[in-house]
Short mmCIF file of C-alpha atoms in Angstrom, two decimals:
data_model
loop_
_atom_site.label_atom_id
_atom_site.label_comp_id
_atom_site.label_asym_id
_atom_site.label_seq_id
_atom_site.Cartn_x
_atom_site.Cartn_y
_atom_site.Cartn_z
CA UNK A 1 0.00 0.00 0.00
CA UNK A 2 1.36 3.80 -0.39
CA UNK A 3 0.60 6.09 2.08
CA UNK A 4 1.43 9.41 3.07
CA UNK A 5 1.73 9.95 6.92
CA UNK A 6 1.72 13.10 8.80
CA UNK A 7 4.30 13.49 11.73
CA UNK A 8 4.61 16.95 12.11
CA UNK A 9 3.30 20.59 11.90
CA UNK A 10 0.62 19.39 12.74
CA UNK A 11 -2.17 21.77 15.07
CA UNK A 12 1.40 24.01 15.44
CA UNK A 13 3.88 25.63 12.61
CA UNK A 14 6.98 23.87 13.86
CA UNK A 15 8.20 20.48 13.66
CA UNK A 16 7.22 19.70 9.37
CA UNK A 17 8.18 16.13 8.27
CA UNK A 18 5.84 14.02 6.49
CA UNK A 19 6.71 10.36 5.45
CA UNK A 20 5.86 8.44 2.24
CA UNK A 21 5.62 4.42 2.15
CA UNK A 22 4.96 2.23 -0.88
CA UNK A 23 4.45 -1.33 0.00
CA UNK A 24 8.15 -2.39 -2.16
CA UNK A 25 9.70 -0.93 0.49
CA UNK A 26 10.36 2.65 -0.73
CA UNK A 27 10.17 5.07 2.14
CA UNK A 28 10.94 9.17 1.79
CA UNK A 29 10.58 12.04 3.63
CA UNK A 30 9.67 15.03 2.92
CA UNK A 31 11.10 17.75 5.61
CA UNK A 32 12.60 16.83 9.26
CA UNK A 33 12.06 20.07 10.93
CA UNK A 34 12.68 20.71 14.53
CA UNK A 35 9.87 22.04 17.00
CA UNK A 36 9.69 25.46 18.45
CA UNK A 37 8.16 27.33 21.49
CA UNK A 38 7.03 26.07 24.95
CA UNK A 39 9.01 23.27 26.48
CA UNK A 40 6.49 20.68 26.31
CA UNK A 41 6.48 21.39 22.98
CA UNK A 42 10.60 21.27 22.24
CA UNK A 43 10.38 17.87 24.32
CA UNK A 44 9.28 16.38 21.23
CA UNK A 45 12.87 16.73 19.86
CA UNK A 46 13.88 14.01 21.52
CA UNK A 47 11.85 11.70 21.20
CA UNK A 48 12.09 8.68 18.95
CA UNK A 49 11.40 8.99 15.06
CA UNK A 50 8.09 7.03 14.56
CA UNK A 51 10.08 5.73 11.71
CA UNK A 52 12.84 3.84 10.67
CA UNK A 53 15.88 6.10 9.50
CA UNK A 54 17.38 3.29 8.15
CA UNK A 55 14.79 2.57 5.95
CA UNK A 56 14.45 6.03 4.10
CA UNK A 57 15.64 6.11 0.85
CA UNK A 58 16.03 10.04 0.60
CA UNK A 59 14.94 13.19 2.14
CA UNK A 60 13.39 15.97 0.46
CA UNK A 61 13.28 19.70 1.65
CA UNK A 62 11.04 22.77 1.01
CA UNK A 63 13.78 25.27 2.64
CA UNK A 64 16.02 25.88 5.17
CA UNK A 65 14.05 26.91 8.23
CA UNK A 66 15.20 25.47 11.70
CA UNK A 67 11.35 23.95 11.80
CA UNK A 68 11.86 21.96 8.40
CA UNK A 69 15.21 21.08 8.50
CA UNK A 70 16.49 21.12 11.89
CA UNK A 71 16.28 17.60 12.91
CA UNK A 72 18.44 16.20 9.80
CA UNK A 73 21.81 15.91 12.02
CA UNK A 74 19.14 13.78 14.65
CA UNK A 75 18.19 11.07 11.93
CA UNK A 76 21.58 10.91 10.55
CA UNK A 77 22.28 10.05 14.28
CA UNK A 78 19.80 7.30 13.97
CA UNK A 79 20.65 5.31 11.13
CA UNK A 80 20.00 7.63 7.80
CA UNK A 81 22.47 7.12 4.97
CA UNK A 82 21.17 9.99 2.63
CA UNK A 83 20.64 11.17 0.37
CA UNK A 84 18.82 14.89 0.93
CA UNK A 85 17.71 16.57 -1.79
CA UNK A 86 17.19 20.09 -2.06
CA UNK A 87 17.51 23.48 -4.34
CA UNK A 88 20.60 24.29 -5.78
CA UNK A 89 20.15 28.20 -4.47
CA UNK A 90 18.64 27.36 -0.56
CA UNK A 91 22.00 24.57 -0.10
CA UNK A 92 24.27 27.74 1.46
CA UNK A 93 21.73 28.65 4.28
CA UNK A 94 21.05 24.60 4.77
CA UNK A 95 24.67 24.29 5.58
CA UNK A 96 24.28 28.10 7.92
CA UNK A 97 21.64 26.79 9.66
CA UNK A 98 22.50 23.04 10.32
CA UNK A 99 26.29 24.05 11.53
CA UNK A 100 24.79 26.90 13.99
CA UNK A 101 22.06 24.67 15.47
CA UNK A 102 24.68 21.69 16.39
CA UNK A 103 27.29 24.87 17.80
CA UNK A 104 23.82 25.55 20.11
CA UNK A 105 23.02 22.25 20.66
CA UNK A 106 26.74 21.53 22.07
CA UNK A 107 26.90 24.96 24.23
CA UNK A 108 23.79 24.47 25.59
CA UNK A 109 24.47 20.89 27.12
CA UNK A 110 28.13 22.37 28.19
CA UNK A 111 26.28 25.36 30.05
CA UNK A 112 23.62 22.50 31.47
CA UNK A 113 26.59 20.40 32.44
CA UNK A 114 28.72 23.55 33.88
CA UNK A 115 25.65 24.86 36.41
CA UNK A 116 24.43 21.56 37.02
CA UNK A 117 20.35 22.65 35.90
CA UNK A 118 19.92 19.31 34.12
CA UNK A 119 17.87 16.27 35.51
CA UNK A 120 20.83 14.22 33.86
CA UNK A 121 23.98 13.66 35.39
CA UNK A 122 26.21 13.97 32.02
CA UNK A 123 23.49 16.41 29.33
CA UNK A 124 24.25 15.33 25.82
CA UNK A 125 23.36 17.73 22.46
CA UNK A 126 20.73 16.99 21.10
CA UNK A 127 23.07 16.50 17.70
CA UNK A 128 26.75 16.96 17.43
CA UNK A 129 28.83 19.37 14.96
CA UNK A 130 29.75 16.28 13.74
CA UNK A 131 26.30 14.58 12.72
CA UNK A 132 25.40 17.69 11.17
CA UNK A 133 28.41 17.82 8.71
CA UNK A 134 27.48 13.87 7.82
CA UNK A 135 24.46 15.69 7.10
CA UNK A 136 25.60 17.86 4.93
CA UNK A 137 27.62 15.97 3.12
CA UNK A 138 24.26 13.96 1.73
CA UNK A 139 23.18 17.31 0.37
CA UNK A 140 22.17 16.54 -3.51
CA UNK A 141 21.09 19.96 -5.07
CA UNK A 142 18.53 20.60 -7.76
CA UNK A 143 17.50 23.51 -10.21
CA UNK A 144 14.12 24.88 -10.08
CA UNK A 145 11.71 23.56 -12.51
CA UNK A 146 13.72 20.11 -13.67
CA UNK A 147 11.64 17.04 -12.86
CA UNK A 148 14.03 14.12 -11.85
CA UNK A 149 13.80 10.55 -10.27
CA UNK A 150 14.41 10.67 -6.89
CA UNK A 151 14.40 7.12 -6.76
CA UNK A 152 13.36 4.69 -9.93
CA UNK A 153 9.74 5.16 -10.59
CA UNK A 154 9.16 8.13 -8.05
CA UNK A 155 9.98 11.69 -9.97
CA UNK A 156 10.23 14.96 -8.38
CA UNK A 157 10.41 19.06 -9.18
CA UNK A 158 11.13 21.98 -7.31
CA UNK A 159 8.74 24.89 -7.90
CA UNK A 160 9.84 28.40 -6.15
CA UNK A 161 7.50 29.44 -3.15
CA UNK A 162 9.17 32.78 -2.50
CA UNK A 163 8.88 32.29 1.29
CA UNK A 164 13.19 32.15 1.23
CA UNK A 165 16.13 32.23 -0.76
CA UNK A 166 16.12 28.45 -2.24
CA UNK A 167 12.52 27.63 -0.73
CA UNK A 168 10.23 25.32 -2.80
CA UNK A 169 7.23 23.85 -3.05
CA UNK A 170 7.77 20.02 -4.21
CA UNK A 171 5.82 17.88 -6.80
CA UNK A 172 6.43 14.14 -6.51
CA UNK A 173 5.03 12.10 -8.85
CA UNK A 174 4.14 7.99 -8.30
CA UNK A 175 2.20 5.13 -8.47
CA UNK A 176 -0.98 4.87 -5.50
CA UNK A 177 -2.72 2.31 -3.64
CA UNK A 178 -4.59 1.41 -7.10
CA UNK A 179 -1.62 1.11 -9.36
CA UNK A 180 -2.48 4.48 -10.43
CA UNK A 181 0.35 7.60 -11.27
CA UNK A 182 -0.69 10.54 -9.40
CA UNK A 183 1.16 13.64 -8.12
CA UNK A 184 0.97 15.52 -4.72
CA UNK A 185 2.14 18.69 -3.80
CA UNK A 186 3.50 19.75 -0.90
CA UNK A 187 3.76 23.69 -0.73
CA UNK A 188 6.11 24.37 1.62
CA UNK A 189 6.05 27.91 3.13
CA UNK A 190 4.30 30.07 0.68
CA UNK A 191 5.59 33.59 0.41
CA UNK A 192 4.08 36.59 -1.01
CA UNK A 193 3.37 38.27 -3.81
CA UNK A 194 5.16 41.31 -4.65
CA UNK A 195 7.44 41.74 -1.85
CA UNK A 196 11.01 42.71 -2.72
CA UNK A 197 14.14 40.78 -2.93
CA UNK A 198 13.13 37.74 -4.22
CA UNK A 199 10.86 36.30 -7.33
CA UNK A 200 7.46 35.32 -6.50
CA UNK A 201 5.98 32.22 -5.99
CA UNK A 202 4.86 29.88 -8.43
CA UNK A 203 1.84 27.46 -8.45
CA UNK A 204 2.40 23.97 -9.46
CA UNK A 205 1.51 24.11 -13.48
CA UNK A 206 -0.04 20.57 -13.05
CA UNK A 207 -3.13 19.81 -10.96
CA UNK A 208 -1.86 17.74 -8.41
CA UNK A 209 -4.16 15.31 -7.21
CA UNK A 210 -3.55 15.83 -3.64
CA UNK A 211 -2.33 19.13 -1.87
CA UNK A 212 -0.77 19.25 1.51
CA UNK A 213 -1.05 22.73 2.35
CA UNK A 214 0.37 25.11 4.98
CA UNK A 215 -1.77 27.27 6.76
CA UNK A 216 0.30 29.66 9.26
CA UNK A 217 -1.92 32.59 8.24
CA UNK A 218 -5.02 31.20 7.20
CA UNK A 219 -7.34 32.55 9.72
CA UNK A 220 -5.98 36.08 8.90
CA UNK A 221 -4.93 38.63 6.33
CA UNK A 222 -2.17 41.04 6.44
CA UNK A 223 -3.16 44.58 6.90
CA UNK A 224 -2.69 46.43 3.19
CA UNK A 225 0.35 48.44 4.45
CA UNK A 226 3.21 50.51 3.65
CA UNK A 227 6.51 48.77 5.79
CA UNK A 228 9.25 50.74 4.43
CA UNK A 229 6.52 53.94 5.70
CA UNK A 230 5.83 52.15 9.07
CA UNK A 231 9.20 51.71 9.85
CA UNK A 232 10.04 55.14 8.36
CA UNK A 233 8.02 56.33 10.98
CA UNK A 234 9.03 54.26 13.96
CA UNK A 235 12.52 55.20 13.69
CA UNK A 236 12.06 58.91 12.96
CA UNK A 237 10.02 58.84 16.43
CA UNK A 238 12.36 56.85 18.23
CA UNK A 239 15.21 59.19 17.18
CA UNK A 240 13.22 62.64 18.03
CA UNK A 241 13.30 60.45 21.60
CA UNK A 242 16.61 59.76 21.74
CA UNK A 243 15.44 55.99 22.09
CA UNK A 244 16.92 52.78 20.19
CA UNK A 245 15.09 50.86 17.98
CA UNK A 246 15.57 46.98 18.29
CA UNK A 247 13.87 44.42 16.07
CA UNK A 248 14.00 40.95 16.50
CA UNK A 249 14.78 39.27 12.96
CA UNK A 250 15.02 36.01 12.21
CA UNK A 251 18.65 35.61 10.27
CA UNK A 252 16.90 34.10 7.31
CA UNK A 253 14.58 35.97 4.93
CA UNK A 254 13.56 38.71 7.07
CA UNK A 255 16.63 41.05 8.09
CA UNK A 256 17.46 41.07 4.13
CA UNK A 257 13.53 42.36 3.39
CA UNK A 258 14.18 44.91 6.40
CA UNK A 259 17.27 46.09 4.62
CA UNK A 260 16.09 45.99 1.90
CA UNK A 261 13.87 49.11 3.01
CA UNK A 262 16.78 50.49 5.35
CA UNK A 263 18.27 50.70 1.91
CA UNK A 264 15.61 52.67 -0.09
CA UNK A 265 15.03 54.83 3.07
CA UNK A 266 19.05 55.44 2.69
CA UNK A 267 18.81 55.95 -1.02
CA UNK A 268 16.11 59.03 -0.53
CA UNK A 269 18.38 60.55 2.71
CA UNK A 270 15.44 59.66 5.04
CA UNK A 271 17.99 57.51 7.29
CA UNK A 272 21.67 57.77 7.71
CA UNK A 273 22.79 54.29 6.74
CA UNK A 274 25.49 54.91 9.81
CA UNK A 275 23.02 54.37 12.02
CA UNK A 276 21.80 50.77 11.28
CA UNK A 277 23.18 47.45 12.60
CA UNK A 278 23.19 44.16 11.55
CA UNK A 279 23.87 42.30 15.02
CA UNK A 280 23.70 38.73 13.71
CA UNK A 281 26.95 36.53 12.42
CA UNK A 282 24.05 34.28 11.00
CA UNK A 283 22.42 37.00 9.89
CA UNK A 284 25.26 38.77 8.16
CA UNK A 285 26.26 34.83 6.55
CA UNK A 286 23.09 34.70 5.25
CA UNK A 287 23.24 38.35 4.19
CA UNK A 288 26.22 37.32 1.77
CA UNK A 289 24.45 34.35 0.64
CA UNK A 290 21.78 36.30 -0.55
CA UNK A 291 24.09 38.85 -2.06
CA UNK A 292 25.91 36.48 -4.42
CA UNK A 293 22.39 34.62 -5.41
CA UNK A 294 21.58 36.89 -8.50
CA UNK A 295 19.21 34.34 -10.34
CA UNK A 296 16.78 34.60 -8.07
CA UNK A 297 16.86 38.42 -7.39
CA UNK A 298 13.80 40.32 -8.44
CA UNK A 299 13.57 43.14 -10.91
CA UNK A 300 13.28 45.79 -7.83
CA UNK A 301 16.54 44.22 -5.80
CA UNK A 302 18.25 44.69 -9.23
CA UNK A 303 17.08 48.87 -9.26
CA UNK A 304 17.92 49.31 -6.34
CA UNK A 305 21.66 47.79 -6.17
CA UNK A 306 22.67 50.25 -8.49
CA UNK A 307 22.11 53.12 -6.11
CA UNK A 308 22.26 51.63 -2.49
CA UNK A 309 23.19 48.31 -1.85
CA UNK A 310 21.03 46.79 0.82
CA UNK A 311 22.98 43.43 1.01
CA UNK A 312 26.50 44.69 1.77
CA UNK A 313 28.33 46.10 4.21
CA UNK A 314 28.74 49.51 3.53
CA UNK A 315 26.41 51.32 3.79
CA UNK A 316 25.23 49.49 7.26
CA UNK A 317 27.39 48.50 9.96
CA UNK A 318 27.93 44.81 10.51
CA UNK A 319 28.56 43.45 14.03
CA UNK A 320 30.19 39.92 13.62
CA UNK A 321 32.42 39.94 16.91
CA UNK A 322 30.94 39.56 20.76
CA UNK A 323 33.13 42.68 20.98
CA UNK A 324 31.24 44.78 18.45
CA UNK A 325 27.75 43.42 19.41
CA UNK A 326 28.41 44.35 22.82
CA UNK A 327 30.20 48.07 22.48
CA UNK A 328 26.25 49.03 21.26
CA UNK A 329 25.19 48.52 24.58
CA UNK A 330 27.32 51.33 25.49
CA UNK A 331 25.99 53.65 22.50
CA UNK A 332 24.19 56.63 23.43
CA UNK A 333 23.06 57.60 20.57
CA UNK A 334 19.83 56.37 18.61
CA UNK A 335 19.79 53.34 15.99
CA UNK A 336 18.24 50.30 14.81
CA UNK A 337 20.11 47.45 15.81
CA UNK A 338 18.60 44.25 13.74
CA UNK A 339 19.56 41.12 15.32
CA UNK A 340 18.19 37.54 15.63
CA UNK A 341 16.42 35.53 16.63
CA UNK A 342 13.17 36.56 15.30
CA UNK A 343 10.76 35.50 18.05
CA UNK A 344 13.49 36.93 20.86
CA UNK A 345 13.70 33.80 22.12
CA UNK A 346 17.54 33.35 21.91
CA UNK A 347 20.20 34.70 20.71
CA UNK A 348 21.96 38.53 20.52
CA UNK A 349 18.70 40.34 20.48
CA UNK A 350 17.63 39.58 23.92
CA UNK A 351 20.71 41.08 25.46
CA UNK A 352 19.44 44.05 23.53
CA UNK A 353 16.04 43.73 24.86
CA UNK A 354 17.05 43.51 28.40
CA UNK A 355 19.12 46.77 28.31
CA UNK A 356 15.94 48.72 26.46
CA UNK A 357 12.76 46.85 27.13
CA UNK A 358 12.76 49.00 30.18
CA UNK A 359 13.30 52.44 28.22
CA UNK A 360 10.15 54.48 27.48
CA UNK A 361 11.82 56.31 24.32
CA UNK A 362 13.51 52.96 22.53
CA UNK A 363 11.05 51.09 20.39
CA UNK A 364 10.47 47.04 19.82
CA UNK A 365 9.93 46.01 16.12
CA UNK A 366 8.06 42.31 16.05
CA UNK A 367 8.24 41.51 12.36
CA UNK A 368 7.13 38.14 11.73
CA UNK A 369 5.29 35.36 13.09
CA UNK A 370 5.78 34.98 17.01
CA UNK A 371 4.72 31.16 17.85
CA UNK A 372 2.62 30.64 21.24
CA UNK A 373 5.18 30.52 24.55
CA UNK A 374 7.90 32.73 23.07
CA UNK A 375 8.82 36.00 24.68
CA UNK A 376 7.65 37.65 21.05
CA UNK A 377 4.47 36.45 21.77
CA UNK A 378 4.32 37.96 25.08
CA UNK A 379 5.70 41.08 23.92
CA UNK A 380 3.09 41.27 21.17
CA UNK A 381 0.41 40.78 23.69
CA UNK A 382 1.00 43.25 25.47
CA UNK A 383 3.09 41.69 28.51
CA UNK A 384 3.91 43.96 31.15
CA UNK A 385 7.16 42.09 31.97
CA UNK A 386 9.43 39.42 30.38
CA UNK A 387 11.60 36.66 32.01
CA UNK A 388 15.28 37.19 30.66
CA UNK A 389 18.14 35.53 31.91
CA UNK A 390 16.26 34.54 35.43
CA UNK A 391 14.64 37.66 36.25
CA UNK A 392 11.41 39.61 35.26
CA UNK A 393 12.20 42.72 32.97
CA UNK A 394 9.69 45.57 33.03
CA UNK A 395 8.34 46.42 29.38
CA UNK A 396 8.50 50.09 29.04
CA UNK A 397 9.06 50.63 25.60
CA UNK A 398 6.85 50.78 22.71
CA UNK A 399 6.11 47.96 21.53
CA UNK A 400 5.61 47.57 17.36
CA UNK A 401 4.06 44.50 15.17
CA UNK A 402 4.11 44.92 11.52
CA UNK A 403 2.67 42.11 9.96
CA UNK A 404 2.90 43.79 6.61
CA UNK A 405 6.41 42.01 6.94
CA UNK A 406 5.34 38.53 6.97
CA UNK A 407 7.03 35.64 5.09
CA UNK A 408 4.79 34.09 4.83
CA UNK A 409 0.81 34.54 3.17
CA UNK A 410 -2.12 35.19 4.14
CA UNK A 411 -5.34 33.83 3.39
CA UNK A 412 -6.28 35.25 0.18
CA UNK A 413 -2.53 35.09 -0.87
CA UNK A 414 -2.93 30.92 -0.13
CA UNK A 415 -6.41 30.88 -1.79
CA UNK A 416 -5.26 32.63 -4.64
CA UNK A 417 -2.08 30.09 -5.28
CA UNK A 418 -4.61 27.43 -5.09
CA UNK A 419 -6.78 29.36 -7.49
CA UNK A 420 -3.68 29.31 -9.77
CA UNK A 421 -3.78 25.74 -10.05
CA UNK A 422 -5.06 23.99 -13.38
CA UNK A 423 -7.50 22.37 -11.61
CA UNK A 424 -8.89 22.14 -8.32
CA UNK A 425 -7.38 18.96 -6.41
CA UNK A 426 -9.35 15.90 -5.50
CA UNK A 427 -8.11 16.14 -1.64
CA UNK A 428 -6.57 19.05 0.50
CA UNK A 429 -4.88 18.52 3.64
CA UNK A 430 -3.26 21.30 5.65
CA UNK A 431 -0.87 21.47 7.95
CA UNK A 432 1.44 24.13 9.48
CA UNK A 433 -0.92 26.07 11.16
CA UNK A 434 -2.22 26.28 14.77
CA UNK A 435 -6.14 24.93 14.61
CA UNK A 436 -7.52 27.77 14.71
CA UNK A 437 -5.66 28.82 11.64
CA UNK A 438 -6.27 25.81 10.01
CA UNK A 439 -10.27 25.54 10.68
CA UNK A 440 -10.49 28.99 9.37
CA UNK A 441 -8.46 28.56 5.88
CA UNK A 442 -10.58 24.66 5.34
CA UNK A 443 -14.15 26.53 5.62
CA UNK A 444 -12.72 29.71 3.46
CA UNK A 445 -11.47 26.70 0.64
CA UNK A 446 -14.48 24.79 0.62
CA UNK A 447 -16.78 28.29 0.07
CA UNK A 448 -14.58 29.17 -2.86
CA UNK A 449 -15.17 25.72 -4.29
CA UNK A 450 -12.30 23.38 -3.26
CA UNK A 451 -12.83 20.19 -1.64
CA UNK A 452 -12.80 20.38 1.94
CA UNK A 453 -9.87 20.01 3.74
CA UNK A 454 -8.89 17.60 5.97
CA UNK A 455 -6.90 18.67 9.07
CA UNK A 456 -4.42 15.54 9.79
CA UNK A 457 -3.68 14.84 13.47
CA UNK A 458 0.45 13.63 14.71
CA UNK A 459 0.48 9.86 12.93
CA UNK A 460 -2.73 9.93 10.87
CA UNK A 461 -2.34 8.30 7.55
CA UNK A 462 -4.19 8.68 3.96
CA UNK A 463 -3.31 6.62 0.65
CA UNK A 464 -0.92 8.08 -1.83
#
């Protein structure tokens, strides 16, 4: 029998890996993401795949996100031989994000083992440096668009979903449960339409005849905004203050976008490029990364790098070093400091936000999706102190979300990529998404005419 079985992502937007089965034995996988937020949640990472890693013949990936890939070095741990196939322009910030999650993995259980917090005697990583090099080494890279057999009889293509440099939604094509060839889809993180940087996404040109679909924002829709104008005016009110302006960014996808604006605001001598830092190694990495992958630049990244580049270093000030991160907590006078991680749950920025949080002219930038249990969360609901570092920080600063920022789309944005399709799909399953989101975005499918969706629970199963 083939099946398709649904591990993760499931109710939450953390933790994607789904698992295909055919009854000769083949077994894939498509993402092996890590989970995010409360502890109960994060637990999860350690507990045993409900799979066999030996058994899996390959691993696909949409992108490079911490929540779809950040488990790879785990199953390599536990038997996987490779390969892992992904796009030929997201394999740099695979590699970024796989070697900087085993360095955190390894100081975390050396801090655990140094104060003694840990219920075990001797706290192991989660994944070694090590295991996630062997993981990288299985990294097979594809073009967009070129259909290839992942394994004999199963083909697959990349399609760009504009969520990330390199991100994709897949098409796999193979044989069902009634000897029939049919394709799914799996979409990924969908992106949106028009936002700078990078090309837009693209719908599958076949109907597939299943679509597992993410659903992060489809119980909402982004406000019809102006984010280089919000943040225009944020900073020019935090400077007439005196105050700092800090915004959480996740390394990946967002702090480019947000210089990307920094940039044009530079370029008509509404900000003094001076002023802004990048406070992220990962960040600045990735910042390269993106630099050097012209193919997928847009037509507006291309204007604008003739005037003011927004992915190097000048015009903005990049702080690699501890040293340099840590000489701005000294700085008295205003700027934006960008630095990850983008739901200020670890990482340079909350140093930041403990020496500000407390300061009634400095301003707090939330720019992307803050998961349920993180300290963005609580910031963005209005929280009138934060833990940080073992004690309770007062929140006295003005506290910004600008969802006109988002990665990823909104409701219409994911009904309209399904409206794209050829053809409506026979089934529709969603995933990525807390319920809520997900019960909203099945009823608004169904009333535009698409079968309705099914909203799979941890281990339920369907036939390919």
């Amino acid at each position: 029998m083939a099946k398709v079985t649904f591990y993760g992502a499931c109710g939450v937007v953390t933790g994607s890996c789904t698992h295909l089965s055919w009854s000769d034995g083949t077994e894939l996988l498509v993402d092996c993401g890590m989970y995010q937020g409360p502890e109960q949640l994060e637990q999860l990472n350690w507990e045993p795949f409900a799979f066999d890693a030996h058994k899996l013949q390959a691993v696909i990936l949409t992108h490079a996100h911490l929540d779809h890939i950040g488990l790879l070095p785990k199953l390599v741990k536990e038997g996987f031989s490779g390969p892992i196939h992904t796009t030929k322009a997201g394999r740099g910030l695979v590699s970024l994000i796989l070697r900087d999650a085993a360095k955190i993995q390894e100081e975390q259980a050396r801090y655990a083992r140094r104060k003694k917090y840990s219920h075990h005697r001797d706290p192991k990583p989660l994944y070694t440096s090590d295991e996630a090099r062997k993981a990288l080494n299985m990294l097979v890279t594809q073009p967009f668009d070129k259909t290839f057999d992942v394994v004999p009889g199963i083909r697959l293509r990349f399609r760009r979903a504009g969520h990330l440099l390199g991100a994709a939604s897949v098409e796999i094509e193979a044989k069902g449960s009634d000897g029939e060839r049919r394709t799914w889809c799996f979409s990924g993180d969908i992106g949106r339409h028009g936002v700078p940087i990078l090309k837009d996404p693209q719908p599958p040109e076949k109907a597939p005849a299943a679509l597992l679909l993410e659903s992060t924002y489809g119980d909402r829709s982004h406000p019809d905004s102006n984010p280089k104008e919000e943040l225009a005016a944020i900073i020019e009110e935090t400077y007439a203050r005196g105050g700092m302006v800090i915004i959480p960014a996740f390394a990946l996808g967002r702090s480019q976008e947000i210089l990307y604006y920094m940039a044009e605001l530079a370029d008509e001598g509404r900000l003094d490029p001076k002023t802004v830092f990048l406070d992220s190694p990962m960040a600045i990495k990735a910042t390269h990364i993106y630099d050097t992958a012209e193919a997928e630049h847009d037509a507006e990244l291309q204007e604008l790098d003739d005037t003011v580049d927004p992915l190097a270093a000048p015009p903005f000030n990049h702080a690699a070093t501890v040293s340099q991160s840590k000489s701005l907590n000294h700085r008295r006078k205003p700027a934006v400091i960008i630095s990850a991680s983008g739901m200020a749950t670890a990482g340079r920025v909350v140093h930041h936000l403990k020496n500000h949080l407390g300061d009634p002219n400095s301003s707090v930038v939330l720019v992307g999706y803050q998961a349920y249990g993180t300290r963005g969360r609580a910031l963005q609901e209005g929280a009138d102190t934060v833990g940080i570092h073992g004690r309770r920080v007062r929140v006295r600063a003005q506290i910004h979300s600008l969802s006109g920022l988002s990665a990823h789309g909104d409701r219409e944005d994911l009904i309209n990529w399904c409206k794209a399709l050829p053809e409506p799909p026979q089934r529709i399953f969603l995933n990525h998404g807390e319920d809520p989101a997900r019960k909203a975005l099945a009823a608004e499918l169904e009333e535009a005419g698409f079968p309705r969706p099914v909203l799979p629970l941890p281990g339920d199963s369907v036939p390919w």
